[in-house]
Amino acid sequence: MQYQSLIENQKKYFNQGITRDLTWRKQQLKQIKAMIADNESRWLEALDSDLGKPALESWVTELSYITGDVDHVIKKLNKWSKKRRVSTPIVAQPGSSYIKPEPKGSVLIMSAWNYPVQLVFAPLVAVIAAGNCAVIKPSELAPAVSSLIAELVPKYLDENAVNVVEGAVPETTALLELPFDHIMYTGNGMVAKIVMTAAAKHLTPVTLELGGKSPVFVDSNIDINIAAQRLAWGKWINSGQTCIAPDYILTTKDMVEPLINALKQQITLMFGDNPKTSDSYGRIVNERHTERLSTYLDSGDIVCGGEFDIAAKYFSPTIIKDPALDSKLMTDEIFGAIFPIITIDNYQAAKEFIVARDKPLASYIFTKDSAKQNDWVANISSGSQCINDVIMFNAVPELPFGGVGPSGMGQYSGKIGFDNFSHLKSVLKRPFLKDLPVRFAPYTSLKFKLLRMIR
Ligand code: NAD
């Protein structure tokens, strides 16, 4: 088997216990930070080459995201990896009980192209913090970042514990035949099924970070300019290629025109009159995806933008009013620069619209009405939520990140990430003191009675 020796070597190394050592883990985490910081300009160039990402955007959402994550994890690691004491019931007394997080072994990290640095290294930080080895498979659709990862990881990290395999479907298929101890996959739901099927052969646990259509409800009692600024940022950052980008807006009739105007104003403020020439506006990942987006344009009224250039991988910030609900724009995840706005009767109708569809990765509400805010949190299921903003929950390190139902399973970020890549082992420790005889045969009616009393 093609990569058999890779995983065999990792398992041998893992079994020596080196990766369990907290000093080793912290040193590797510091090396991840150094790898990002020492090569900042090369990462920025690679992100520009793959996605036309503006440097500030790359720095905030990719590079400093990882270095900040490393700092947070190093600070908390001693605490997270300690024994976690739990109470011991009478039947197990005298004794003490605790949970001891232990590493799982070798973790395969398969990543997507839209945040090609963050989606490799944020999982890697959690995988190493938990004391595991890792095989990284970057996305072939972000080739400049993929080749930089392949070049730098062996220079900075322990080669016995962290390896990179570049490639596309054949390489990934070969990797998926191996008996990893955990697979972390970020990407689309179709491939997630392939990953989970392969994992099932070895009973390998999986974390699946997927996507979906993350809805927004905009109420009428809001500060429209603040809402529009946050929405425009969340939609058009990375040209809409963000898994937790607001996919579409539901709003009431009185709000449709004011919201469209406020969004248009924000587009001009952020990207000027011609976003194609703006240094603050990125590109679509490839010609295929630019063309895919162009086929969505006939789904409804284009009230803003609608320009594209397939060869230049450019797609302008676009707003489509009241698209057909059975159009691909409204049935597929958009994952691009188009923002549909749909007129809806009221809040209740918006809720019904959302719960009738797949559980999304995120759901957003803009309202000052605290009853609606509470109702939204209580009744809308999604991976995460923001009230009066979009995406920003991802800036809070201790909020878990992950989907629910078709938008994914398992979570990472902060302590949840550490736990996700750990086995939480249960330990009961008992002294050699004589036991109450109640649990031992011969069973008598007196023992039965006593047991009922102490339970
Ligand atoms: P992609 O094409 O980069 O694929 C992801 C990974 O799967 C790559 O490593 C690729 O090599 C591998 N792959 C592709 N086809 C395969 C096959 N047939 N067999 C085995 N492996 C295969 O990324 P994508 O799927 O286009 O990513 C976009 C999707 O990812 C969107 O739905 C988006 O919402 C989602 N996403 C989710 C998150 C999250 O954290 N939840 C983050 C980013 C993207």
PDB file of N, CA, C and O and ligand atoms in Angstrom, residues 110-114 119 137-141 167-169 172-173 176 185-188 191 194 209-212 243 289 333 335 361 401 412, ligand 1:
ATOM      1  N   MET A 110      -7.375  16.336   6.270  1.00  0.00           N
ATOM      2  CA  MET A 110      -7.645  16.642   4.854  1.00  0.00           C
ATOM      3  C   MET A 110      -8.308  18.009   4.800  1.00  0.00           C
ATOM      4  O   MET A 110      -9.351  18.213   5.416  1.00  0.00           O
ATOM      5  N   SER A 111      -7.719  18.896   4.031  1.00  0.00           N
ATOM      6  CA  SER A 111      -8.173  20.272   4.136  1.00  0.00           C
ATOM      7  C   SER A 111      -8.751  20.812   2.830  1.00  0.00           C
ATOM      8  O   SER A 111      -8.497  20.271   1.755  1.00  0.00           O
ATOM      9  N   ALA A 112      -9.520  21.893   2.935  1.00  0.00           N
ATOM     10  CA  ALA A 112     -10.133  22.527   1.756  1.00  0.00           C
ATOM     11  C   ALA A 112      -9.327  23.760   1.338  1.00  0.00           C
ATOM     12  O   ALA A 112      -8.430  24.203   2.047  1.00  0.00           O
ATOM     13  N   TRP A 113      -9.711  24.328   0.186  1.00  0.00           N
ATOM     14  CA  TRP A 113      -8.884  25.352  -0.452  1.00  0.00           C
ATOM     15  C   TRP A 113      -9.213  26.783  -0.040  1.00  0.00           C
ATOM     16  O   TRP A 113      -8.439  27.697  -0.304  1.00  0.00           O
ATOM     17  N   ASN A 114     -10.362  27.039   0.577  1.00  0.00           N
ATOM     18  CA  ASN A 114     -10.807  28.440   0.698  1.00  0.00           C
ATOM     19  C   ASN A 114     -10.047  29.236   1.765  1.00  0.00           C
ATOM     20  O   ASN A 114      -9.844  30.432   1.611  1.00  0.00           O
ATOM     21  N   LEU A 119      -7.095  26.167   7.509  1.00  0.00           N
ATOM     22  CA  LEU A 119      -7.794  24.874   7.586  1.00  0.00           C
ATOM     23  C   LEU A 119      -6.845  23.676   7.697  1.00  0.00           C
ATOM     24  O   LEU A 119      -7.270  22.565   7.965  1.00  0.00           O
ATOM     25  N   LYS A 137      -2.966  16.541   4.393  1.00  0.00           N
ATOM     26  CA  LYS A 137      -3.223  16.512   2.944  1.00  0.00           C
ATOM     27  C   LYS A 137      -3.859  17.858   2.586  1.00  0.00           C
ATOM     28  O   LYS A 137      -5.057  18.055   2.742  1.00  0.00           O
ATOM     29  N   PRO A 138      -3.012  18.831   2.117  1.00  0.00           N
ATOM     30  CA  PRO A 138      -3.587  20.135   1.756  1.00  0.00           C
ATOM     31  C   PRO A 138      -4.459  20.000   0.502  1.00  0.00           C
ATOM     32  O   PRO A 138      -4.378  18.993  -0.205  1.00  0.00           O
ATOM     33  N   SER A 139      -5.247  21.035   0.229  1.00  0.00           N
ATOM     34  CA  SER A 139      -6.093  20.982  -0.972  1.00  0.00           C
ATOM     35  C   SER A 139      -5.266  21.285  -2.214  1.00  0.00           C
ATOM     36  O   SER A 139      -4.518  22.267  -2.260  1.00  0.00           O
ATOM     37  N   GLU A 140      -5.483  20.461  -3.229  1.00  0.00           N
ATOM     38  CA  GLU A 140      -4.783  20.658  -4.502  1.00  0.00           C
ATOM     39  C   GLU A 140      -5.320  21.889  -5.248  1.00  0.00           C
ATOM     40  O   GLU A 140      -4.702  22.357  -6.200  1.00  0.00           O
ATOM     41  N   LEU A 141      -6.470  22.408  -4.813  1.00  0.00           N
ATOM     42  CA  LEU A 141      -7.024  23.579  -5.503  1.00  0.00           C
ATOM     43  C   LEU A 141      -6.379  24.887  -5.034  1.00  0.00           C
ATOM     44  O   LEU A 141      -6.670  25.943  -5.574  1.00  0.00           O
ATOM     45  N   GLY A 167      -1.409  16.267  -3.218  1.00  0.00           N
ATOM     46  CA  GLY A 167      -2.046  15.501  -4.271  1.00  0.00           C
ATOM     47  C   GLY A 167      -3.534  15.729  -4.317  1.00  0.00           C
ATOM     48  O   GLY A 167      -4.082  16.544  -3.580  1.00  0.00           O
ATOM     49  N   ALA A 168      -4.175  14.945  -5.220  1.00  0.00           N
ATOM     50  CA  ALA A 168      -5.613  15.118  -5.429  1.00  0.00           C
ATOM     51  C   ALA A 168      -6.333  13.807  -5.104  1.00  0.00           C
ATOM     52  O   ALA A 168      -5.970  13.118  -4.150  1.00  0.00           O
ATOM     53  N   VAL A 169      -7.320  13.451  -5.921  1.00  0.00           N
ATOM     54  CA  VAL A 169      -8.150  12.281  -5.577  1.00  0.00           C
ATOM     55  C   VAL A 169      -7.334  10.981  -5.437  1.00  0.00           C
ATOM     56  O   VAL A 169      -7.507  10.263  -4.444  1.00  0.00           O
ATOM     57  N   THR A 172      -5.427  11.024  -2.146  1.00  0.00           N
ATOM     58  CA  THR A 172      -6.329  10.997  -0.982  1.00  0.00           C
ATOM     59  C   THR A 172      -6.967   9.625  -0.849  1.00  0.00           C
ATOM     60  O   THR A 172      -7.112   9.099   0.270  1.00  0.00           O
ATOM     61  N   THR A 173      -7.331   9.038  -1.968  1.00  0.00           N
ATOM     62  CA  THR A 173      -7.953   7.708  -1.934  1.00  0.00           C
ATOM     63  C   THR A 173      -6.982   6.702  -1.310  1.00  0.00           C
ATOM     64  O   THR A 173      -7.372   5.871  -0.485  1.00  0.00           O
ATOM     65  N   LEU A 176      -6.739   7.228   2.379  1.00  0.00           N
ATOM     66  CA  LEU A 176      -7.951   6.801   3.105  1.00  0.00           C
ATOM     67  C   LEU A 176      -8.014   5.286   3.327  1.00  0.00           C
ATOM     68  O   LEU A 176      -8.841   4.809   4.097  1.00  0.00           O
ATOM     69  N   TYR A 185     -11.709  15.923   8.309  1.00  0.00           N
ATOM     70  CA  TYR A 185     -11.933  16.326   6.918  1.00  0.00           C
ATOM     71  C   TYR A 185     -12.673  17.657   6.854  1.00  0.00           C
ATOM     72  O   TYR A 185     -13.697  17.833   7.526  1.00  0.00           O
ATOM     73  N   THR A 186     -12.168  18.586   6.056  1.00  0.00           N
ATOM     74  CA  THR A 186     -12.892  19.831   5.787  1.00  0.00           C
ATOM     75  C   THR A 186     -13.186  19.885   4.294  1.00  0.00           C
ATOM     76  O   THR A 186     -12.269  19.758   3.476  1.00  0.00           O
ATOM     77  N   GLY A 187     -14.448  20.088   3.944  1.00  0.00           N
ATOM     78  CA  GLY A 187     -14.800  20.151   2.528  1.00  0.00           C
ATOM     79  C   GLY A 187     -16.290  19.947   2.343  1.00  0.00           C
ATOM     80  O   GLY A 187     -17.085  20.242   3.239  1.00  0.00           O
ATOM     81  N   ASN A 188     -16.650  19.389   1.179  1.00  0.00           N
ATOM     82  CA  ASN A 188     -18.081  19.278   0.867  1.00  0.00           C
ATOM     83  C   ASN A 188     -18.670  17.938   1.328  1.00  0.00           C
ATOM     84  O   ASN A 188     -17.950  16.963   1.569  1.00  0.00           O
ATOM     85  N   VAL A 191     -17.903  14.418  -0.688  1.00  0.00           N
ATOM     86  CA  VAL A 191     -16.626  13.761  -0.368  1.00  0.00           C
ATOM     87  C   VAL A 191     -16.638  13.267   1.081  1.00  0.00           C
ATOM     88  O   VAL A 191     -16.050  12.225   1.396  1.00  0.00           O
ATOM     89  N   ILE A 194     -17.555   9.793   1.199  1.00  0.00           N
ATOM     90  CA  ILE A 194     -16.447   8.899   0.791  1.00  0.00           C
ATOM     91  C   ILE A 194     -15.495   8.702   1.976  1.00  0.00           C
ATOM     92  O   ILE A 194     -15.052   7.592   2.271  1.00  0.00           O
ATOM     93  N   GLU A 209     -15.982  18.681   8.805  1.00  0.00           N
ATOM     94  CA  GLU A 209     -16.288  20.122   8.807  1.00  0.00           C
ATOM     95  C   GLU A 209     -16.810  20.469   7.425  1.00  0.00           C
ATOM     96  O   GLU A 209     -16.044  20.600   6.478  1.00  0.00           O
ATOM     97  N   LEU A 210     -18.130  20.618   7.313  1.00  0.00           N
ATOM     98  CA  LEU A 210     -18.748  20.756   5.992  1.00  0.00           C
ATOM     99  C   LEU A 210     -19.362  22.149   5.828  1.00  0.00           C
ATOM    100  O   LEU A 210     -19.027  23.059   6.569  1.00  0.00           O
ATOM    101  N   GLY A 211     -20.250  22.302   4.884  1.00  0.00           N
ATOM    102  CA  GLY A 211     -20.791  23.642   4.608  1.00  0.00           C
ATOM    103  C   GLY A 211     -22.304  23.658   4.629  1.00  0.00           C
ATOM    104  O   GLY A 211     -22.928  22.987   5.448  1.00  0.00           O
ATOM    105  N   GLY A 212     -22.884  24.419   3.733  1.00  0.00           N
ATOM    106  CA  GLY A 212     -24.343  24.533   3.672  1.00  0.00           C
ATOM    107  C   GLY A 212     -24.751  25.973   3.445  1.00  0.00           C
ATOM    108  O   GLY A 212     -23.907  26.840   3.231  1.00  0.00           O
ATOM    109  N   CYS A 243     -16.986  29.242   4.478  1.00  0.00           N
ATOM    110  CA  CYS A 243     -18.024  28.247   4.806  1.00  0.00           C
ATOM    111  C   CYS A 243     -19.118  28.827   5.690  1.00  0.00           C
ATOM    112  O   CYS A 243     -20.263  28.415   5.615  1.00  0.00           O
ATOM    113  N   HIS A 289     -15.165  27.444 -10.890  1.00  0.00           N
ATOM    114  CA  HIS A 289     -16.083  27.998  -9.889  1.00  0.00           C
ATOM    115  C   HIS A 289     -16.634  29.357 -10.334  1.00  0.00           C
ATOM    116  O   HIS A 289     -17.787  29.681 -10.030  1.00  0.00           O
ATOM    117  N   GLU A 333     -25.251  25.443  -1.950  1.00  0.00           N
ATOM    118  CA  GLU A 333     -24.450  26.438  -1.218  1.00  0.00           C
ATOM    119  C   GLU A 333     -23.810  27.350  -2.265  1.00  0.00           C
ATOM    120  O   GLU A 333     -23.208  26.865  -3.225  1.00  0.00           O
ATOM    121  N   PHE A 335     -21.289  29.804  -2.027  1.00  0.00           N
ATOM    122  CA  PHE A 335     -19.830  29.784  -1.922  1.00  0.00           C
ATOM    123  C   PHE A 335     -19.188  30.716  -2.941  1.00  0.00           C
ATOM    124  O   PHE A 335     -18.249  30.355  -3.651  1.00  0.00           O
ATOM    125  N   LEU A 361     -24.491  25.481   8.781  1.00  0.00           N
ATOM    126  CA  LEU A 361     -23.280  25.605   9.592  1.00  0.00           C
ATOM    127  C   LEU A 361     -23.391  26.807  10.535  1.00  0.00           C
ATOM    128  O   LEU A 361     -22.865  26.803  11.634  1.00  0.00           O
ATOM    129  N   PHE A 401     -16.162  25.106  17.163  1.00  0.00           N
ATOM    130  CA  PHE A 401     -16.523  25.333  15.760  1.00  0.00           C
ATOM    131  C   PHE A 401     -16.876  24.000  15.114  1.00  0.00           C
ATOM    132  O   PHE A 401     -16.106  23.050  15.185  1.00  0.00           O
ATOM    133  N   TYR A 412     -13.974  21.575  16.665  1.00  0.00           N
ATOM    134  CA  TYR A 412     -12.648  21.892  17.183  1.00  0.00           C
ATOM    135  C   TYR A 412     -12.598  23.359  17.557  1.00  0.00           C
ATOM    136  O   TYR A 412     -13.627  24.016  17.585  1.00  0.00           O
TER     137      TYR A 412
HETATM  138  P1  NAD B   1     -11.649  20.665  -1.870  1.00  0.00           P
HETATM  139  O1  NAD B   1     -11.972  20.485  -3.311  1.00  0.00           O
HETATM  140  O2  NAD B   1     -10.362  21.329  -1.506  1.00  0.00           O
HETATM  141  O3  NAD B   1     -11.735  19.228  -1.189  1.00  0.00           O
HETATM  142  C1  NAD B   1     -11.432  19.014   0.162  1.00  0.00           C
HETATM  143  C2  NAD B   1     -10.471  17.848   0.290  1.00  0.00           C
HETATM  144  O4  NAD B   1     -11.085  16.656  -0.213  1.00  0.00           O
HETATM  145  C3  NAD B   1      -9.196  18.040  -0.517  1.00  0.00           C
HETATM  146  O5  NAD B   1      -8.093  17.680   0.308  1.00  0.00           O
HETATM  147  C4  NAD B   1      -9.371  17.107  -1.696  1.00  0.00           C
HETATM  148  O6  NAD B   1      -8.156  16.612  -2.180  1.00  0.00           O
HETATM  149  C5  NAD B   1     -10.229  16.005  -1.134  1.00  0.00           C
HETATM  150  N1  NAD B   1     -11.051  15.331  -2.141  1.00  0.00           N
HETATM  151  C6  NAD B   1     -11.755  15.917  -3.133  1.00  0.00           C
HETATM  152  N2  NAD B   1     -12.409  14.967  -3.856  1.00  0.00           N
HETATM  153  C7  NAD B   1     -12.126  13.767  -3.291  1.00  0.00           C
HETATM  154  C8  NAD B   1     -12.517  12.413  -3.572  1.00  0.00           C
HETATM  155  N3  NAD B   1     -13.327  12.113  -4.567  1.00  0.00           N
HETATM  156  N4  NAD B   1     -12.025  11.451  -2.768  1.00  0.00           N
HETATM  157  C9  NAD B   1     -11.212  11.742  -1.735  1.00  0.00           C
HETATM  158  N5  NAD B   1     -10.809  13.002  -1.450  1.00  0.00           N
HETATM  159  C10 NAD B   1     -11.250  14.002  -2.210  1.00  0.00           C
HETATM  160  O7  NAD B   1     -12.756  21.504  -1.119  1.00  0.00           O
HETATM  161  P2  NAD B   1     -14.334  21.605  -1.385  1.00  0.00           P
HETATM  162  O8  NAD B   1     -14.996  20.340  -1.053  1.00  0.00           O
HETATM  163  O9  NAD B   1     -14.613  22.282  -2.673  1.00  0.00           O
HETATM  164  O10 NAD B   1     -14.599  22.683  -0.225  1.00  0.00           O
HETATM  165  C11 NAD B   1     -15.703  23.515  -0.235  1.00  0.00           C
HETATM  166  C12 NAD B   1     -16.703  23.023   0.787  1.00  0.00           C
HETATM  167  O11 NAD B   1     -16.061  22.948   2.065  1.00  0.00           O
HETATM  168  C13 NAD B   1     -17.853  23.976   0.990  1.00  0.00           C
HETATM  169  O12 NAD B   1     -19.030  23.248   1.129  1.00  0.00           O
HETATM  170  C14 NAD B   1     -17.522  24.703   2.277  1.00  0.00           C
HETATM  171  O13 NAD B   1     -18.642  25.201   2.965  1.00  0.00           O
HETATM  172  C15 NAD B   1     -16.845  23.608   3.042  1.00  0.00           C
HETATM  173  N6  NAD B   1     -15.949  24.158   4.050  1.00  0.00           N
HETATM  174  C16 NAD B   1     -16.224  23.886   5.335  1.00  0.00           C
HETATM  175  C17 NAD B   1     -15.427  24.405   6.339  1.00  0.00           C
HETATM  176  C18 NAD B   1     -15.697  24.144   7.774  1.00  0.00           C
HETATM  177  O14 NAD B   1     -14.806  24.390   8.576  1.00  0.00           O
HETATM  178  N7  NAD B   1     -16.864  23.645   8.132  1.00  0.00           N
HETATM  179  C19 NAD B   1     -14.326  25.192   5.990  1.00  0.00           C
HETATM  180  C20 NAD B   1     -14.069  25.416   4.651  1.00  0.00           C
HETATM  181  C21 NAD B   1     -14.875  24.884   3.683  1.00  0.00           C
END
